[in-house]
């Protein structure tokens, strides 16, 4: 999980990294997604870091601390299941999910239920 957080959010502040970790946990706890962390992370097309190989980068301490905080129950997204960086995201499907009423902005990412 730290590898996924590092690959997805290493440029974010601590809360931004915790938010990405929380989304992974939220998905694992949702009936809409696989029920293990590994299956959530490696679900085809779910995370860019898996698709582009950044999942293989060695995570830093910040990634481990963010994962720890999320596991301890810190969820700055309030249960969100999706996120994207609107500056770099290319998914039209994801862009359609973003609405001003449901979006939570944390760092460079927009989180949605």
XYZ file of N, CA, C and O in Angstrom:
452
model
N 0.825 -1.187 0.000
C 0.000 0.000 0.000
C 0.873 1.256 0.000
O 0.538 2.239 -0.656
N 1.990 1.216 0.718
C 2.905 2.359 0.726
C 3.455 2.626 -0.670
O 3.653 3.781 -1.053
N 3.691 1.578 -1.443
C 4.173 1.760 -2.816
C 3.129 2.493 -3.661
O 3.465 3.369 -4.463
N 1.865 2.147 -3.489
C 0.803 2.818 -4.239
C 0.695 4.282 -3.820
O 0.568 5.169 -4.674
N 0.749 4.551 -2.529
C 0.674 5.933 -2.050
C 1.860 6.733 -2.574
O 1.709 7.862 -3.036
N 3.038 6.134 -2.524
C 4.230 6.823 -3.028
C 4.091 7.112 -4.527
O 4.373 8.217 -4.988
N 3.640 6.125 -5.276
C 3.495 6.291 -6.721
C 2.421 7.288 -7.115
O 2.555 8.004 -8.098
N 1.364 7.347 -6.340
C 0.231 8.216 -6.660
C 0.350 9.617 -6.071
O -0.189 10.566 -6.640
N 1.014 9.744 -4.908
C 0.903 11.012 -4.173
C 2.202 11.505 -3.553
O 2.163 12.299 -2.617
N 3.335 11.104 -4.078
C 4.586 11.516 -3.427
C 4.827 13.017 -3.480
O 5.541 13.558 -2.669
N 4.183 13.731 -4.375
C 4.330 15.181 -4.444
C 3.345 15.938 -3.565
O 3.380 17.158 -3.504
N 2.490 15.209 -2.876
C 1.468 15.828 -2.026
C 1.977 15.996 -0.602
O 2.931 15.342 -0.188
N 1.280 16.832 0.169
C 1.612 16.958 1.588
C 1.084 15.731 2.326
O 0.466 14.841 1.722
N 1.307 15.690 3.622
C 0.927 14.502 4.396
C -0.567 14.201 4.288
O -0.952 13.050 4.060
N -1.397 15.200 4.419
C -2.851 14.979 4.341
C -3.234 14.447 2.964
O -4.097 13.566 2.853
N -2.595 14.931 1.924
C -2.865 14.432 0.579
C -2.480 12.971 0.415
O -3.189 12.208 -0.244
N -1.370 12.571 1.019
C -0.959 11.165 0.969
C -1.910 10.295 1.793
O -2.278 9.198 1.367
N -2.319 10.784 2.956
C -3.276 10.039 3.790
C -4.592 9.871 3.022
O -5.213 8.798 3.072
N -5.001 10.889 2.313
C -6.245 10.830 1.547
C -6.199 9.727 0.497
O -7.167 8.974 0.326
N -5.080 9.592 -0.199
C -4.945 8.529 -1.197
C -4.984 7.161 -0.512
O -5.661 6.239 -0.974
N -4.304 7.024 0.607
C -4.340 5.762 1.360
C -5.762 5.462 1.828
O -6.213 4.308 1.774
N -6.486 6.488 2.258
C -7.858 6.298 2.718
C -8.757 5.809 1.586
O -9.618 4.954 1.803
N -8.559 6.332 0.381
C -9.360 5.873 -0.754
C -9.133 4.385 -0.986
O -10.082 3.629 -1.226
N -7.903 3.935 -0.892
C -7.613 2.508 -1.062
C -8.373 1.698 -0.016
O -9.016 0.683 -0.331
N -8.319 2.123 1.242
C -9.035 1.419 2.315
C -10.542 1.501 2.112
O -11.262 0.505 2.328
N -11.041 2.670 1.705
C -12.475 2.820 1.463
C -12.951 1.860 0.378
O -14.025 1.269 0.481
N -12.149 1.710 -0.648
C -12.514 0.769 -1.712
C -12.504 -0.668 -1.200
O -13.412 -1.440 -1.523
N -11.517 -1.027 -0.421
C -11.449 -2.393 0.103
C -12.643 -2.704 1.009
O -13.060 -3.860 1.120
N -13.205 -1.670 1.625
C -14.355 -1.845 2.508
C -15.695 -1.656 1.797
O -16.743 -1.792 2.420
N -15.674 -1.354 0.508
C -16.886 -1.131 -0.264
C -17.258 -2.390 -1.049
O -16.385 -3.075 -1.592
N -18.535 -2.654 -1.139
C -19.003 -3.805 -1.927
C -18.833 -3.574 -3.434
O -18.998 -4.504 -4.221
N -18.482 -2.358 -3.830
C -18.299 -2.034 -5.249
C -16.922 -2.423 -5.786
O -16.701 -2.376 -6.997
N -16.011 -2.796 -4.881
C -14.626 -3.066 -5.259
C -14.172 -4.387 -4.663
O -14.833 -4.930 -3.776
N -13.026 -4.889 -5.119
C -12.470 -6.085 -4.481
C -12.281 -5.843 -2.982
O -12.178 -4.702 -2.536
N -12.214 -6.910 -2.199
C -12.193 -6.720 -0.747
C -10.822 -6.848 -0.090
O -10.746 -6.901 1.130
N -9.760 -6.895 -0.878
C -8.427 -6.843 -0.276
C -7.678 -5.639 -0.822
O -7.957 -5.168 -1.944
N -6.742 -5.153 -0.052
C -5.954 -3.990 -0.474
C -5.199 -4.297 -1.759
O -5.194 -3.492 -2.692
N -4.588 -5.464 -1.818
C -3.825 -5.825 -3.014
C -4.726 -5.869 -4.253
O -4.368 -5.346 -5.311
N -5.903 -6.474 -4.114
C -6.816 -6.547 -5.259
C -7.323 -5.166 -5.663
O -7.498 -4.903 -6.853
N -7.553 -4.290 -4.703
C -7.970 -2.925 -5.011
C -6.881 -2.215 -5.803
O -7.142 -1.600 -6.836
N -5.649 -2.298 -5.316
C -4.542 -1.597 -5.967
C -4.295 -2.113 -7.379
O -4.061 -1.340 -8.306
N -4.381 -3.441 -7.555
C -4.066 -4.029 -8.853
C -5.289 -4.262 -9.735
O -5.174 -4.889 -10.790
N -6.445 -3.740 -9.349
C -7.606 -3.827 -10.219
C -7.264 -3.088 -11.513
O -6.785 -1.952 -11.482
N -7.471 -3.725 -12.666
C -7.074 -3.109 -13.931
C -7.623 -1.694 -14.107
O -8.814 -1.438 -13.928
N -6.710 -0.765 -14.407
C -7.071 0.616 -14.673
C -7.384 1.464 -13.454
O -7.731 2.630 -13.593
N -7.252 0.904 -12.254
C -7.658 1.626 -11.050
C -6.669 2.720 -10.644
O -7.092 3.787 -10.202
N -5.379 2.449 -10.769
C -4.376 3.409 -10.312
C -3.304 3.587 -11.374
O -2.723 2.618 -11.866
N -3.031 4.833 -11.701
C -2.043 5.162 -12.720
C -0.675 4.597 -12.373
O 0.057 4.152 -13.255
N -0.313 4.590 -11.098
C 1.022 4.120 -10.711
C 1.234 2.647 -11.050
O 2.366 2.230 -11.275
N 0.168 1.880 -11.098
C 0.288 0.482 -11.513
C 0.477 0.430 -13.019
O 1.345 -0.292 -13.529
N -0.312 1.223 -13.726
C -0.246 1.222 -15.191
C 1.098 1.704 -15.721
O 1.600 1.181 -16.712
N 1.694 2.704 -15.060
C 2.949 3.256 -15.586
C 4.203 2.748 -14.873
O 5.310 3.206 -15.148
N 4.043 1.819 -13.926
C 5.191 1.196 -13.265
C 5.715 1.916 -12.039
O 6.627 1.423 -11.378
N 5.151 3.069 -11.695
C 5.630 3.777 -10.510
C 5.349 3.015 -9.213
O 5.939 3.313 -8.182
N 4.477 2.020 -9.278
C 4.215 1.161 -8.119
C 5.500 0.447 -7.673
O 5.643 0.053 -6.523
N 6.455 0.329 -8.576
C 7.701 -0.377 -8.283
C 8.769 0.508 -7.651
O 9.845 0.013 -7.301
N 8.498 1.799 -7.502
C 9.448 2.688 -6.833
C 9.480 2.373 -5.342
O 8.461 2.008 -4.759
N 10.641 2.542 -4.754
C 10.766 2.300 -3.315
C 10.067 3.431 -2.563
O 10.402 4.607 -2.730
N 9.081 3.083 -1.723
C 8.380 4.138 -0.984
C 9.264 4.770 0.080
O 10.138 4.122 0.648
N 9.024 6.042 0.341
C 9.779 6.729 1.388
C 9.013 6.652 2.714
O 7.887 6.145 2.766
N 9.613 7.166 3.754
C 8.998 7.136 5.079
C 7.649 7.854 5.080
O 6.708 7.412 5.750
N 7.550 8.937 4.324
C 6.292 9.681 4.274
C 5.125 8.810 3.799
O 4.005 8.949 4.291
N 5.371 7.937 2.844
C 4.316 7.048 2.351
C 3.877 6.079 3.443
O 2.681 5.850 3.641
N 4.843 5.536 4.176
C 4.508 4.606 5.269
C 3.734 5.318 6.382
O 2.780 4.762 6.940
N 4.119 6.536 6.694
C 3.417 7.290 7.736
C 1.984 7.602 7.307
O 1.053 7.539 8.119
N 1.789 7.923 6.047
C 0.445 8.199 5.543
C -0.430 6.953 5.611
O -1.588 7.011 6.031
N 0.121 5.822 5.221
C -0.623 4.560 5.289
C -0.987 4.248 6.736
O -2.121 3.870 7.040
N -0.050 4.445 7.627
C -0.300 4.199 9.047
C -1.448 5.066 9.554
O -2.357 4.586 10.241
N -1.429 6.334 9.221
C -2.500 7.241 9.647
C -3.855 6.789 9.099
O -4.864 6.824 9.808
N -3.880 6.386 7.845
C -5.143 5.938 7.243
C -5.639 4.657 7.926
O -6.835 4.535 8.221
N -4.741 3.736 8.180
C -5.124 2.489 8.854
C -5.670 2.774 10.252
O -6.596 2.111 10.718
N -5.126 3.797 10.897
C -5.594 4.176 12.237
C -6.925 4.931 12.194
O -7.449 5.319 13.232
N -7.470 5.145 11.004
C -8.794 5.736 10.884
C -8.856 7.158 10.384
O -9.944 7.727 10.260
N -7.726 7.761 10.073
C -7.728 9.125 9.550
C -8.163 9.088 8.089
O -7.502 8.483 7.251
N -9.289 9.719 7.789
C -9.785 9.770 6.419
C -10.207 11.200 6.075
O -11.360 11.584 6.258
N -9.277 11.991 5.560
C -9.618 13.374 5.208
C -10.605 13.483 4.049
O -11.130 14.560 3.787
N -10.901 12.370 3.375
C -11.849 12.388 2.259
C -13.280 12.131 2.706
O -14.196 12.236 1.906
N -13.457 11.734 3.945
C -14.798 11.400 4.463
C -15.478 10.306 3.649
O -16.653 10.409 3.302
N -14.711 9.269 3.326
C -15.298 8.096 2.679
C -15.247 8.050 1.173
O -15.880 7.185 0.562
N -14.504 8.931 0.542
C -14.460 8.953 -0.925
C -13.865 7.669 -1.498
O -13.008 7.025 -0.894
N -14.325 7.334 -2.696
C -13.862 6.135 -3.400
C -13.032 6.453 -4.636
O -12.413 5.561 -5.214
N -13.036 7.716 -5.047
C -12.334 8.102 -6.271
C -11.576 9.406 -6.064
O -11.954 10.223 -5.229
N -10.535 9.584 -6.857
C -9.817 10.856 -6.876
C -9.136 11.016 -8.212
O -8.936 10.046 -8.952
N -8.788 12.246 -8.498
C -8.033 12.525 -9.719
C -7.307 13.847 -9.557
O -7.672 14.673 -8.723
N -6.269 14.009 -10.329
C -5.590 15.291 -10.439
C -6.141 15.944 -11.697
O -5.856 15.495 -12.808
N -6.960 16.982 -11.558
C -7.592 17.567 -12.749
C -6.608 18.163 -13.748
O -6.950 18.343 -14.909
N -5.387 18.442 -13.311
C -4.386 19.001 -14.228
C -3.793 17.931 -15.141
O -3.306 18.247 -16.221
N -3.819 16.671 -14.693
C -3.172 15.622 -15.473
C -4.103 14.491 -15.907
O -3.739 13.702 -16.774
N -5.279 14.396 -15.317
C -6.186 13.283 -15.610
C -6.730 13.377 -17.033
O -7.054 14.456 -17.512
N -6.842 12.234 -17.662
C -7.365 12.182 -19.024
C -8.672 11.398 -19.117
O -9.273 11.342 -20.180
N -9.122 10.816 -18.033
C -10.329 9.993 -18.037
C -11.584 10.857 -18.099
O -11.896 11.606 -17.172
N -12.341 10.732 -19.193
C -13.601 11.455 -19.307
C -14.608 10.946 -18.281
O -15.388 11.711 -17.734
N -14.581 9.639 -18.011
C -15.476 9.041 -17.023
C -15.253 9.689 -15.656
O -16.201 10.062 -14.971
N -13.999 9.855 -15.286
C -13.701 10.439 -13.979
C -14.085 11.916 -13.953
O -14.641 12.394 -12.968
N -13.820 12.622 -14.988
C -14.173 14.047 -15.030
C -15.683 14.245 -14.865
O -16.124 15.218 -14.265
N -16.487 13.300 -15.372
C -17.938 13.392 -15.231
C -18.383 13.182 -13.781
O -19.445 13.637 -13.390
N -17.597 12.472 -13.001
C -17.949 12.208 -11.598
C -17.743 13.438 -10.713
O -18.297 13.524 -9.639
N -16.928 14.358 -11.166
C -16.599 15.526 -10.364
C -17.739 16.545 -10.451
O -18.132 16.961 -11.521
N -18.250 16.928 -9.304
C -19.217 18.016 -9.247
C -18.889 18.878 -8.038
O -18.327 18.401 -7.057
N -19.226 20.115 -8.127
C -18.904 21.043 -7.038
C -19.547 20.617 -5.721
O -19.000 20.867 -4.659
N -20.707 19.976 -5.789
C -21.414 19.582 -4.571
C -20.753 18.421 -3.843
O -20.834 18.326 -2.624
N -20.127 17.522 -4.578
C -19.611 16.313 -3.951
C -18.090 16.264 -3.838
O -17.547 15.368 -3.225
N -17.394 17.206 -4.413
C -15.932 17.143 -4.485
C -15.265 17.700 -3.232
O -15.721 18.670 -2.646
N -14.182 17.051 -2.853
C -13.305 17.518 -1.781
C -11.925 17.705 -2.383
O -11.370 16.758 -2.935
N -11.387 18.901 -2.314
C -10.063 19.166 -2.870
C -9.039 19.076 -1.745
O -9.172 19.725 -0.713
N -8.024 18.240 -1.963
C -6.910 18.095 -1.027
C -5.640 18.119 -1.864
O -5.405 17.203 -2.659
N -4.851 19.147 -1.705
C -3.642 19.288 -2.516
C -4.007 19.406 -3.982
O -4.894 20.175 -4.367
N -3.359 18.609 -4.812
C -3.607 18.629 -6.249
C -4.696 17.675 -6.691
O -4.971 17.564 -7.886
N -5.301 16.946 -5.752
C -6.310 15.950 -6.093
C -7.710 16.412 -5.715
O -7.904 17.125 -4.743
N -8.664 15.950 -6.502
C -10.074 16.143 -6.206
C -10.639 14.765 -5.861
O -10.482 13.813 -6.632
N -11.281 14.660 -4.710
C -11.812 13.398 -4.211
C -13.326 13.438 -4.293
O -13.953 14.441 -3.982
N -13.932 12.310 -4.717
C -15.389 12.210 -4.829
C -15.861 10.881 -4.265
O -15.133 9.887 -4.301
N -17.117 10.875 -3.786
C -17.689 9.618 -3.243
C -17.822 8.535 -4.287
O -17.853 8.770 -5.452
